[in-house]
C-alpha cells in the first residue's frame, strides 16, 4: 500500500483552466521541487514535480452529491478517515461512501453489541430526534443472572403457593400430573421455538413482541403484542389479588373491612375486601413504579430469594414429615370437614367440674347452649373425629389422593373413608360451618387456573439487551428454568399428594386448620416462612408486571403500527412510560374488580397462550419457508415441534375456556384488521411476507398453465392515466370508476408514461408513482402502480400494453379517458396515440374501455338514486356489454340503478322475435334487465350528413396542408442554414487562398422573393381544390351511421346515469385516422356519461353453470 500516483504531463502547452480546476478538485498538490529542469527546448526530457493524489472520500467530490443513508455499523464521523489507499480497489473508489471497504468494516461487525434496554430498533434511526446517543456500557450479564433466575422468578409464583395443593386435592395426583405435563410441555416447546428465533440474529429490547412482529409482520406482531400486553397486565392484577388474599386470609384477617354475619355472605364479603385493598395496593405499586423503577429492579433479587427460601422450606417440611409429621388436626363430623375457625375443641360436650356442658361447636349446630335444645339432625346422628391433616410421607395417603374429586358449587368436602349417618340432602347444610367448594370444579377449569404458573418464560428474551451473549444465554437459561420449574411442579404434585390428607388438600383457604395456608402447614420450620415468602413473592411479581407491561405498550406505540396508541409512546424526560403506566393501571383495575383469583387466571391464560401460539407459528413458518436469513444458532428445533407446540397452545385455550378463547381470538382479529386497514406500512422482512411471496409464486405458476375459463373471466384492468405539469393525476375519477368496476376484486395496474430518459427522470418517475399511489388510496383503488420513462409516449404506452403484469396475472382490459380536447390540440400526436392504443389492444386481443366526460362520473362516496344504466348492444363482442353493468351494480354507488338493454334492428329483422330471444338470453345469463329493440331503417342520407362529412374532409385536408407548410418551412430553414454554413466555409477558404476571389450568397430580400414566387401558385391551387372537393362515399356512409345512431341513443338514453355502447374499430388505412376521431365525436355528441366498450375477441360471459 506504499504506491504513489505520479502525474506526468503529456503536452508541452499550458494547462487549461478547466484542467487545473479538475486537478485541484481531485486533491492533487505539488510536492516540493525536486530540482528538475522545465526547459521547453524540443527533445528535452521533462522531469516534472511529483504529485501525490490524496483520496478524499467526501461524497460531494467523488460521489454523486446525494446524501446517503448512514450505515448501521459505521459511525458517519469515521467516514472521513483515509480508510482506502492503493490501486487494487480503484475500480470501486467512487462508491466508497456507500459501500465501504470490508477491511474497515470487519472490526466493527465483530465488536457490534446488542442494543440496550429501551433503545430504538436497529432499523429505526435516531436522526429525527436529533440527539446524540449516549455511550452504553457493554452488557455483562450471563446465563445464570440474566436469564435463569429472572425466568425462575416469573414462573414460580402465586399459583404454586395458593392453588397447587387445591388442584392436587381436586384433580387427584394422576390428573394433576396430566395438567402439569400438558402445560409444561406447551411452554417447553414454545421455549424451543423462541430459542430458535432469539438466536437468529440480534434481538433488541421488546422480547416476544419484537420476535413475533419481525417474524410474522406488523399485523400479527401488533395483535399478539397487544394480547401479550393484556396478559401481562392481567397477570399484575392476579398477583395483586394473590397478595391481598394472603394478607387478609392468613396474615391479618382482622383488617377486613367487610365482615359476614352469615356463612352465605362470606364469599361476597371476601370479594369486596379484595376490591378495596386491591385498588389501594395497585395505587401504591403504580406510584412506586412511577417514582423509581430502579428500586423495583434492585428488589427483584430479594423477592426471588423469598421464593427460593419458601420452596426449600417446603422440601424440608416434606422430609421432616417422613419421621415427624407436624400436628395439624382436622375436625370431622361424620365424613364432613368442619371449619375450625369458631371453636377450639372438636367436641360436642365436655365435662367441667363434673358437669356436662355444651361446647362452642354445639352452639354452631344447635338452637342454644342447653343440652335439651334442638340440634341439626346430621350433627346428632354422627360422631366427631380428629384426623391428622399432615399424616406424613410414610402414611400411605398417596393411594387415596390418586383420583379426582370434582364437584359443583357448594359441594361438601368429605372423607369417604369415615362413616356417615343420614345427610341425604346436604344442600340444606351448606350454610353450616362445613368446608365446601366455592366454585364448580372440573378438569378444564383447573387447566386454565394452573396455566399462569408456567408463564414467564419470556423473561430472559425480554432482557436480551443486557446479556453478554444473548444467543447462547437465552436458549440455555430458558430451557433450564423450565426444566427446573417443571421438576418443582411435578415433585410438588407427588409430594403434596403423599403427605397431606385429601380433605385438607381440597380446603382452598385452610379453614379446617384454623385459617392456615395449606402449603404452609407442610413447611418447616414454620408456616410463617411460606406465608411471608409468598406474600413478598406476589408483591414482587405484581411490581414486575406493572414495570414490564407499560414498556411493552410503549414499544408497540413507538413502532407506529397502531395509530391510536401513539400517545402512549411518550413519557417522562428519562423515557419512563407515564401514559402507558396509567393505561396499564386502569386495565389492571378491571382485573381487581373481578376480585376472584380463579376468575382472573383463565383470562390471562388466554392472552399468554395466544402469544406462545404465534411464537411457535413464527418458528414453523420461517423454517418451512427456508428464508435465507433464517440461520438460528440454536439447532435443536424442528418445524414439527413448533406445530405441536402451536397445536397444544390452541388446544389448551379451548380446553380451559372455549368462550374466553373465542373472545381473545376475536380481540386479536380485530386488532389485526385494524392494523391492516389503518396501521402504518412496515417492511420488517417478516415470514408472512415470505409466505405471501411463495403463495403468489405458486399461484402464478398455476395460472400460467392454462388461460382462465369464461366463468372465471373478469376485467383485469390496465388504467392509463394522464398527469399534469406537477405530476398530479388529471382525472382521479378514472380511478373511482376502476374501483366501482372491480369492487375490490381482480387485478388493477395503473400506468403512466413520462417522456425522456430514465437516468435523467428517475426522481420525477418516483414522484409520479407516489402521487398516483396517493390518489389510488384516496379513491380506494386496490392495485399496482407502474410508471414508465420512455423516449416517446407512443413507445412507452406500447410497452405497458405488452408487458404490464406478470405471468398469468396480466391485464386483459385497457381503460382510458376520451381525449375530449383533441380538436383544439395543436399537436395531432395526442389523438394519434389514442388510435394506436385502440389498434394495439385489438392486436393483443385485449378489451378496451373508453370513458367520456370522466370527470362527471360519481365518486366512491356518491350514491346514485334510482336511474338506469343503458346498454346499446349493436355488435356482439364477447358479452362485455352485459358483464360490465352487472359488475358496476355490485358496488354501492350503482346499486340502485336498473339495467336497460337496447339492440338495433335493421329493415329485414323481426324486431318482436329479437326481443323475445334477447329476453331469453338474459334469463339464461341470470341478469335482470329491461329489453328494447330499436328499429333503424335505411333512410336516405340527409343533406346534414353530407355537409358534415364534407366539412370533416375539408378540415382534414386543411390540417394536412398546414402540416405540409410547416414541414416546408422547416426544410427551407434547414436549406438556408446549410447554404450559409457552406458560404462561411468557402469564404474562409477564399481568404486563405487570395483576396481577389468574390463570393456570392443569398440576401434576405432575394430569399423572400424567391420563396413567395414558388409558393403562390401552389397555395392558390390548394385553396381552389379545397372548395371544389367532393366527400368520399365511404366516409358519408360512416357519418350517416354515426349521426343516426347518435340520434336514437340521445332520444332514448339522454337521462340515463350511464350509457354503454360498442366502440367501432379504427380504419385499416391510417390516412383516415382524423375521420375516425370525428365519427366517434359525432357518435358521442349530446351524451354526458358514456363508456365505450371494445371486446377482446373472446367470450367473457356464459349461460352455463
mmCIF file with all atom_site columns, C-alpha atoms in Angstrom, residues 680-840:
data_model
loop_
_atom_site.group_PDB
_atom_site.id
_atom_site.type_symbol
_atom_site.label_atom_id
_atom_site.label_alt_id
_atom_site.label_comp_id
_atom_site.label_asym_id
_atom_site.label_entity_id
_atom_site.label_seq_id
_atom_site.pdbx_PDB_ins_code
_atom_site.Cartn_x
_atom_site.Cartn_y
_atom_site.Cartn_z
_atom_site.occupancy
_atom_site.B_iso_or_equiv
_atom_site.pdbx_formal_charge
_atom_site.auth_seq_id
_atom_site.auth_comp_id
_atom_site.auth_asym_id
_atom_site.auth_atom_id
_atom_site.pdbx_PDB_model_num
ATOM 1   C CA . UNK A 1 680 ? -48.538 2.274   9.186   1.00 0.00 ? 680 UNK A CA 1
ATOM 2   C CA . UNK A 1 681 ? -46.790 0.440   6.366   1.00 0.00 ? 681 UNK A CA 1
ATOM 3   C CA . UNK A 1 682 ? -43.858 -1.501  7.791   1.00 0.00 ? 682 UNK A CA 1
ATOM 4   C CA . UNK A 1 683 ? -41.402 -3.727  5.970   1.00 0.00 ? 683 UNK A CA 1
ATOM 5   C CA . UNK A 1 684 ? -39.649 -5.905  8.518   1.00 0.00 ? 684 UNK A CA 1
ATOM 6   C CA . UNK A 1 685 ? -38.769 -8.845  6.295   1.00 0.00 ? 685 UNK A CA 1
ATOM 7   C CA . UNK A 1 686 ? -41.309 -10.931 8.164   1.00 0.00 ? 686 UNK A CA 1
ATOM 8   C CA . UNK A 1 687 ? -42.294 -14.524 7.445   1.00 0.00 ? 687 UNK A CA 1
ATOM 9   C CA . UNK A 1 688 ? -45.837 -13.705 6.389   1.00 0.00 ? 688 UNK A CA 1
ATOM 10  C CA . UNK A 1 689 ? -44.409 -11.608 3.564   1.00 0.00 ? 689 UNK A CA 1
ATOM 11  C CA . UNK A 1 690 ? -42.288 -14.588 2.593   1.00 0.00 ? 690 UNK A CA 1
ATOM 12  C CA . UNK A 1 691 ? -45.323 -16.855 2.832   1.00 0.00 ? 691 UNK A CA 1
ATOM 13  C CA . UNK A 1 692 ? -47.282 -14.463 0.621   1.00 0.00 ? 692 UNK A CA 1
ATOM 14  C CA . UNK A 1 693 ? -44.432 -14.444 -1.875  1.00 0.00 ? 693 UNK A CA 1
ATOM 15  C CA . UNK A 1 694 ? -44.315 -18.233 -2.018  1.00 0.00 ? 694 UNK A CA 1
ATOM 16  C CA . UNK A 1 695 ? -48.097 -18.455 -2.353  1.00 0.00 ? 695 UNK A CA 1
ATOM 17  C CA . UNK A 1 696 ? -48.065 -15.812 -5.089  1.00 0.00 ? 696 UNK A CA 1
ATOM 18  C CA . UNK A 1 697 ? -45.300 -17.617 -6.972  1.00 0.00 ? 697 UNK A CA 1
ATOM 19  C CA . UNK A 1 698 ? -47.159 -20.915 -6.749  1.00 0.00 ? 698 UNK A CA 1
ATOM 20  C CA . UNK A 1 699 ? -50.413 -19.295 -7.874  1.00 0.00 ? 699 UNK A CA 1
ATOM 21  C CA . UNK A 1 700 ? -48.730 -17.508 -10.777 1.00 0.00 ? 700 UNK A CA 1
ATOM 22  C CA . UNK A 1 701 ? -47.166 -20.746 -11.976 1.00 0.00 ? 701 UNK A CA 1
ATOM 23  C CA . UNK A 1 702 ? -50.554 -22.438 -11.789 1.00 0.00 ? 702 UNK A CA 1
ATOM 24  C CA . UNK A 1 703 ? -52.207 -19.572 -13.661 1.00 0.00 ? 703 UNK A CA 1
ATOM 25  C CA . UNK A 1 704 ? -49.628 -19.851 -16.407 1.00 0.00 ? 704 UNK A CA 1
ATOM 26  C CA . UNK A 1 705 ? -50.650 -23.409 -17.186 1.00 0.00 ? 705 UNK A CA 1
ATOM 27  C CA . UNK A 1 706 ? -53.900 -22.504 -18.939 1.00 0.00 ? 706 UNK A CA 1
ATOM 28  C CA . UNK A 1 707 ? -55.938 -19.405 -19.799 1.00 0.00 ? 707 UNK A CA 1
ATOM 29  C CA . UNK A 1 708 ? -58.879 -18.673 -17.489 1.00 0.00 ? 708 UNK A CA 1
ATOM 30  C CA . UNK A 1 709 ? -62.217 -20.238 -18.217 1.00 0.00 ? 709 UNK A CA 1
ATOM 31  C CA . UNK A 1 710 ? -65.047 -17.960 -19.317 1.00 0.00 ? 710 UNK A CA 1
ATOM 32  C CA . UNK A 1 711 ? -66.725 -18.456 -15.937 1.00 0.00 ? 711 UNK A CA 1
ATOM 33  C CA . UNK A 1 712 ? -63.629 -17.081 -14.196 1.00 0.00 ? 712 UNK A CA 1
ATOM 34  C CA . UNK A 1 713 ? -63.106 -14.184 -16.580 1.00 0.00 ? 713 UNK A CA 1
ATOM 35  C CA . UNK A 1 714 ? -63.231 -10.744 -15.042 1.00 0.00 ? 714 UNK A CA 1
ATOM 36  C CA . UNK A 1 715 ? -61.795 -7.461  -16.270 1.00 0.00 ? 715 UNK A CA 1
ATOM 37  C CA . UNK A 1 716 ? -58.159 -7.224  -15.204 1.00 0.00 ? 716 UNK A CA 1
ATOM 38  C CA . UNK A 1 717 ? -57.595 -3.549  -15.815 1.00 0.00 ? 717 UNK A CA 1
ATOM 39  C CA . UNK A 1 718 ? -54.660 -1.562  -17.089 1.00 0.00 ? 718 UNK A CA 1
ATOM 40  C CA . UNK A 1 719 ? -55.636 2.055   -16.384 1.00 0.00 ? 719 UNK A CA 1
ATOM 41  C CA . UNK A 1 720 ? -53.694 4.627   -18.418 1.00 0.00 ? 720 UNK A CA 1
ATOM 42  C CA . UNK A 1 721 ? -53.607 7.944   -16.556 1.00 0.00 ? 721 UNK A CA 1
ATOM 43  C CA . UNK A 1 722 ? -52.588 11.432  -17.625 1.00 0.00 ? 722 UNK A CA 1
ATOM 44  C CA . UNK A 1 723 ? -50.576 13.624  -15.261 1.00 0.00 ? 723 UNK A CA 1
ATOM 45  C CA . UNK A 1 724 ? -50.458 17.408  -15.113 1.00 0.00 ? 724 UNK A CA 1
ATOM 46  C CA . UNK A 1 725 ? -47.340 19.579  -15.047 1.00 0.00 ? 725 UNK A CA 1
ATOM 47  C CA . UNK A 1 726 ? -46.943 18.976  -11.295 1.00 0.00 ? 726 UNK A CA 1
ATOM 48  C CA . UNK A 1 727 ? -47.132 15.201  -11.838 1.00 0.00 ? 727 UNK A CA 1
ATOM 49  C CA . UNK A 1 728 ? -50.572 15.083  -10.223 1.00 0.00 ? 728 UNK A CA 1
ATOM 50  C CA . UNK A 1 729 ? -53.354 12.876  -11.550 1.00 0.00 ? 729 UNK A CA 1
ATOM 51  C CA . UNK A 1 730 ? -55.515 14.834  -14.012 1.00 0.00 ? 730 UNK A CA 1
ATOM 52  C CA . UNK A 1 731 ? -58.615 12.661  -13.861 1.00 0.00 ? 731 UNK A CA 1
ATOM 53  C CA . UNK A 1 732 ? -58.925 10.883  -10.482 1.00 0.00 ? 732 UNK A CA 1
ATOM 54  C CA . UNK A 1 733 ? -62.500 9.863   -11.358 1.00 0.00 ? 733 UNK A CA 1
ATOM 55  C CA . UNK A 1 734 ? -60.985 7.306   -13.707 1.00 0.00 ? 734 UNK A CA 1
ATOM 56  C CA . UNK A 1 735 ? -59.692 5.537   -10.596 1.00 0.00 ? 735 UNK A CA 1
ATOM 57  C CA . UNK A 1 736 ? -63.128 5.899   -8.975  1.00 0.00 ? 736 UNK A CA 1
ATOM 58  C CA . UNK A 1 737 ? -64.650 4.126   -11.968 1.00 0.00 ? 737 UNK A CA 1
ATOM 59  C CA . UNK A 1 738 ? -61.979 1.436   -11.647 1.00 0.00 ? 738 UNK A CA 1
ATOM 60  C CA . UNK A 1 739 ? -62.855 0.863   -8.000  1.00 0.00 ? 739 UNK A CA 1
ATOM 61  C CA . UNK A 1 740 ? -66.560 0.664   -8.780  1.00 0.00 ? 740 UNK A CA 1
ATOM 62  C CA . UNK A 1 741 ? -65.974 -1.678  -11.669 1.00 0.00 ? 741 UNK A CA 1
ATOM 63  C CA . UNK A 1 742 ? -63.698 -4.007  -9.724  1.00 0.00 ? 742 UNK A CA 1
ATOM 64  C CA . UNK A 1 743 ? -65.482 -3.917  -6.346  1.00 0.00 ? 743 UNK A CA 1
ATOM 65  C CA . UNK A 1 744 ? -62.091 -4.700  -4.820  1.00 0.00 ? 744 UNK A CA 1
ATOM 66  C CA . UNK A 1 745 ? -61.580 -7.888  -6.844  1.00 0.00 ? 745 UNK A CA 1
ATOM 67  C CA . UNK A 1 746 ? -59.170 -8.834  -9.593  1.00 0.00 ? 746 UNK A CA 1
ATOM 68  C CA . UNK A 1 747 ? -56.046 -7.172  -10.900 1.00 0.00 ? 747 UNK A CA 1
ATOM 69  C CA . UNK A 1 748 ? -55.638 -3.434  -11.388 1.00 0.00 ? 748 UNK A CA 1
ATOM 70  C CA . UNK A 1 749 ? -52.492 -1.881  -12.841 1.00 0.00 ? 749 UNK A CA 1
ATOM 71  C CA . UNK A 1 750 ? -52.395 1.900   -13.010 1.00 0.00 ? 750 UNK A CA 1
ATOM 72  C CA . UNK A 1 751 ? -49.877 3.036   -15.608 1.00 0.00 ? 751 UNK A CA 1
ATOM 73  C CA . UNK A 1 752 ? -48.349 6.264   -16.813 1.00 0.00 ? 752 UNK A CA 1
ATOM 74  C CA . UNK A 1 753 ? -45.609 7.190   -19.272 1.00 0.00 ? 753 UNK A CA 1
ATOM 75  C CA . UNK A 1 754 ? -43.121 10.022  -18.793 1.00 0.00 ? 754 UNK A CA 1
ATOM 76  C CA . UNK A 1 755 ? -41.195 11.276  -21.780 1.00 0.00 ? 755 UNK A CA 1
ATOM 77  C CA . UNK A 1 756 ? -37.413 11.334  -21.569 1.00 0.00 ? 756 UNK A CA 1
ATOM 78  C CA . UNK A 1 757 ? -34.674 9.018   -20.308 1.00 0.00 ? 757 UNK A CA 1
ATOM 79  C CA . UNK A 1 758 ? -34.817 7.122   -17.076 1.00 0.00 ? 758 UNK A CA 1
ATOM 80  C CA . UNK A 1 759 ? -31.408 8.337   -15.914 1.00 0.00 ? 759 UNK A CA 1
ATOM 81  C CA . UNK A 1 760 ? -32.479 11.969  -16.035 1.00 0.00 ? 760 UNK A CA 1
ATOM 82  C CA . UNK A 1 761 ? -36.111 11.481  -14.940 1.00 0.00 ? 761 UNK A CA 1
ATOM 83  C CA . UNK A 1 762 ? -35.778 8.913   -12.176 1.00 0.00 ? 762 UNK A CA 1
ATOM 84  C CA . UNK A 1 763 ? -36.808 11.396  -9.473  1.00 0.00 ? 763 UNK A CA 1
ATOM 85  C CA . UNK A 1 764 ? -39.843 12.512  -11.478 1.00 0.00 ? 764 UNK A CA 1
ATOM 86  C CA . UNK A 1 765 ? -40.850 8.886   -12.013 1.00 0.00 ? 765 UNK A CA 1
ATOM 87  C CA . UNK A 1 766 ? -40.740 8.206   -8.270  1.00 0.00 ? 766 UNK A CA 1
ATOM 88  C CA . UNK A 1 767 ? -42.703 11.349  -7.516  1.00 0.00 ? 767 UNK A CA 1
ATOM 89  C CA . UNK A 1 768 ? -45.303 10.440  -10.133 1.00 0.00 ? 768 UNK A CA 1
ATOM 90  C CA . UNK A 1 769 ? -45.581 6.961   -8.652  1.00 0.00 ? 769 UNK A CA 1
ATOM 91  C CA . UNK A 1 770 ? -46.078 8.386   -5.160  1.00 0.00 ? 770 UNK A CA 1
ATOM 92  C CA . UNK A 1 771 ? -48.753 10.788  -6.400  1.00 0.00 ? 771 UNK A CA 1
ATOM 93  C CA . UNK A 1 772 ? -50.582 8.016   -8.232  1.00 0.00 ? 772 UNK A CA 1
ATOM 94  C CA . UNK A 1 773 ? -50.457 5.735   -5.183  1.00 0.00 ? 773 UNK A CA 1
ATOM 95  C CA . UNK A 1 774 ? -51.767 8.559   -3.015  1.00 0.00 ? 774 UNK A CA 1
ATOM 96  C CA . UNK A 1 775 ? -54.667 9.130   -5.397  1.00 0.00 ? 775 UNK A CA 1
ATOM 97  C CA . UNK A 1 776 ? -55.322 5.384   -5.524  1.00 0.00 ? 776 UNK A CA 1
ATOM 98  C CA . UNK A 1 777 ? -55.536 5.331   -1.732  1.00 0.00 ? 777 UNK A CA 1
ATOM 99  C CA . UNK A 1 778 ? -57.925 8.299   -1.781  1.00 0.00 ? 778 UNK A CA 1
ATOM 100 C CA . UNK A 1 779 ? -60.136 6.633   -4.381  1.00 0.00 ? 779 UNK A CA 1
ATOM 101 C CA . UNK A 1 780 ? -59.812 3.243   -2.606  1.00 0.00 ? 780 UNK A CA 1
ATOM 102 C CA . UNK A 1 781 ? -58.359 1.615   -5.698  1.00 0.00 ? 781 UNK A CA 1
ATOM 103 C CA . UNK A 1 782 ? -56.502 -1.539  -4.760  1.00 0.00 ? 782 UNK A CA 1
ATOM 104 C CA . UNK A 1 783 ? -53.822 -2.418  -7.272  1.00 0.00 ? 783 UNK A CA 1
ATOM 105 C CA . UNK A 1 784 ? -50.339 -1.741  -8.529  1.00 0.00 ? 784 UNK A CA 1
ATOM 106 C CA . UNK A 1 785 ? -48.719 1.350   -9.962  1.00 0.00 ? 785 UNK A CA 1
ATOM 107 C CA . UNK A 1 786 ? -46.360 1.234   -12.945 1.00 0.00 ? 786 UNK A CA 1
ATOM 108 C CA . UNK A 1 787 ? -44.647 4.407   -14.190 1.00 0.00 ? 787 UNK A CA 1
ATOM 109 C CA . UNK A 1 788 ? -42.508 4.030   -17.312 1.00 0.00 ? 788 UNK A CA 1
ATOM 110 C CA . UNK A 1 789 ? -39.994 6.539   -18.666 1.00 0.00 ? 789 UNK A CA 1
ATOM 111 C CA . UNK A 1 790 ? -39.660 6.302   -22.438 1.00 0.00 ? 790 UNK A CA 1
ATOM 112 C CA . UNK A 1 791 ? -38.102 8.350   -25.228 1.00 0.00 ? 791 UNK A CA 1
ATOM 113 C CA . UNK A 1 792 ? -41.610 8.995   -26.571 1.00 0.00 ? 792 UNK A CA 1
ATOM 114 C CA . UNK A 1 793 ? -45.113 8.442   -25.256 1.00 0.00 ? 793 UNK A CA 1
ATOM 115 C CA . UNK A 1 794 ? -46.070 6.168   -28.111 1.00 0.00 ? 794 UNK A CA 1
ATOM 116 C CA . UNK A 1 795 ? -43.415 3.558   -27.328 1.00 0.00 ? 795 UNK A CA 1
ATOM 117 C CA . UNK A 1 796 ? -43.974 3.817   -23.576 1.00 0.00 ? 796 UNK A CA 1
ATOM 118 C CA . UNK A 1 797 ? -47.698 3.098   -23.874 1.00 0.00 ? 797 UNK A CA 1
ATOM 119 C CA . UNK A 1 798 ? -46.938 0.213   -26.216 1.00 0.00 ? 798 UNK A CA 1
ATOM 120 C CA . UNK A 1 799 ? -44.521 -1.253  -23.677 1.00 0.00 ? 799 UNK A CA 1
ATOM 121 C CA . UNK A 1 800 ? -47.133 -1.005  -20.929 1.00 0.00 ? 800 UNK A CA 1
ATOM 122 C CA . UNK A 1 801 ? -49.795 -2.725  -23.027 1.00 0.00 ? 801 UNK A CA 1
ATOM 123 C CA . UNK A 1 802 ? -47.376 -5.505  -23.952 1.00 0.00 ? 802 UNK A CA 1
ATOM 124 C CA . UNK A 1 803 ? -45.530 -6.139  -20.705 1.00 0.00 ? 803 UNK A CA 1
ATOM 125 C CA . UNK A 1 804 ? -47.564 -4.931  -17.700 1.00 0.00 ? 804 UNK A CA 1
ATOM 126 C CA . UNK A 1 805 ? -48.367 -7.731  -15.253 1.00 0.00 ? 805 UNK A CA 1
ATOM 127 C CA . UNK A 1 806 ? -46.580 -10.981 -14.502 1.00 0.00 ? 806 UNK A CA 1
ATOM 128 C CA . UNK A 1 807 ? -47.232 -14.477 -15.790 1.00 0.00 ? 807 UNK A CA 1
ATOM 129 C CA . UNK A 1 808 ? -50.896 -15.346 -15.631 1.00 0.00 ? 808 UNK A CA 1
ATOM 130 C CA . UNK A 1 809 ? -51.649 -12.130 -13.741 1.00 0.00 ? 809 UNK A CA 1
ATOM 131 C CA . UNK A 1 810 ? -51.718 -9.884  -16.775 1.00 0.00 ? 810 UNK A CA 1
ATOM 132 C CA . UNK A 1 811 ? -54.306 -7.334  -17.719 1.00 0.00 ? 811 UNK A CA 1
ATOM 133 C CA . UNK A 1 812 ? -56.957 -8.213  -20.286 1.00 0.00 ? 812 UNK A CA 1
ATOM 134 C CA . UNK A 1 813 ? -58.655 -4.808  -20.469 1.00 0.00 ? 813 UNK A CA 1
ATOM 135 C CA . UNK A 1 814 ? -57.320 -1.287  -21.027 1.00 0.00 ? 814 UNK A CA 1
ATOM 136 C CA . UNK A 1 815 ? -59.207 1.677   -19.534 1.00 0.00 ? 815 UNK A CA 1
ATOM 137 C CA . UNK A 1 816 ? -58.543 5.191   -20.841 1.00 0.00 ? 816 UNK A CA 1
ATOM 138 C CA . UNK A 1 817 ? -60.280 8.525   -20.858 1.00 0.00 ? 817 UNK A CA 1
ATOM 139 C CA . UNK A 1 818 ? -61.666 10.034  -24.062 1.00 0.00 ? 818 UNK A CA 1
ATOM 140 C CA . UNK A 1 819 ? -59.365 12.819  -25.375 1.00 0.00 ? 819 UNK A CA 1
ATOM 141 C CA . UNK A 1 820 ? -62.077 15.467  -25.271 1.00 0.00 ? 820 UNK A CA 1
ATOM 142 C CA . UNK A 1 821 ? -59.807 18.310  -26.450 1.00 0.00 ? 821 UNK A CA 1
ATOM 143 C CA . UNK A 1 822 ? -58.376 16.530  -29.458 1.00 0.00 ? 822 UNK A CA 1
ATOM 144 C CA . UNK A 1 823 ? -59.832 19.097  -31.883 1.00 0.00 ? 823 UNK A CA 1
ATOM 145 C CA . UNK A 1 824 ? -58.280 22.024  -30.053 1.00 0.00 ? 824 UNK A CA 1
ATOM 146 C CA . UNK A 1 825 ? -54.891 20.371  -29.697 1.00 0.00 ? 825 UNK A CA 1
ATOM 147 C CA . UNK A 1 826 ? -52.137 21.819  -31.861 1.00 0.00 ? 826 UNK A CA 1
ATOM 148 C CA . UNK A 1 827 ? -50.220 18.565  -31.687 1.00 0.00 ? 827 UNK A CA 1
ATOM 149 C CA . UNK A 1 828 ? -52.016 15.773  -33.569 1.00 0.00 ? 828 UNK A CA 1
ATOM 150 C CA . UNK A 1 829 ? -49.825 13.211  -31.814 1.00 0.00 ? 829 UNK A CA 1
ATOM 151 C CA . UNK A 1 830 ? -52.218 13.112  -28.813 1.00 0.00 ? 830 UNK A CA 1
ATOM 152 C CA . UNK A 1 831 ? -55.180 11.686  -30.721 1.00 0.00 ? 831 UNK A CA 1
ATOM 153 C CA . UNK A 1 832 ? -52.899 9.575   -32.902 1.00 0.00 ? 832 UNK A CA 1
ATOM 154 C CA . UNK A 1 833 ? -51.601 7.945   -29.703 1.00 0.00 ? 833 UNK A CA 1
ATOM 155 C CA . UNK A 1 834 ? -55.199 7.242   -28.709 1.00 0.00 ? 834 UNK A CA 1
ATOM 156 C CA . UNK A 1 835 ? -55.893 5.498   -32.017 1.00 0.00 ? 835 UNK A CA 1
ATOM 157 C CA . UNK A 1 836 ? -52.673 3.497   -31.714 1.00 0.00 ? 836 UNK A CA 1
ATOM 158 C CA . UNK A 1 837 ? -53.830 2.331   -28.262 1.00 0.00 ? 837 UNK A CA 1
ATOM 159 C CA . UNK A 1 838 ? -57.040 1.078   -29.859 1.00 0.00 ? 838 UNK A CA 1
ATOM 160 C CA . UNK A 1 839 ? -55.079 -0.748  -32.557 1.00 0.00 ? 839 UNK A CA 1
ATOM 161 C CA . UNK A 1 840 ? -52.617 -2.310  -30.128 1.00 0.00 ? 840 UNK A CA 1
#
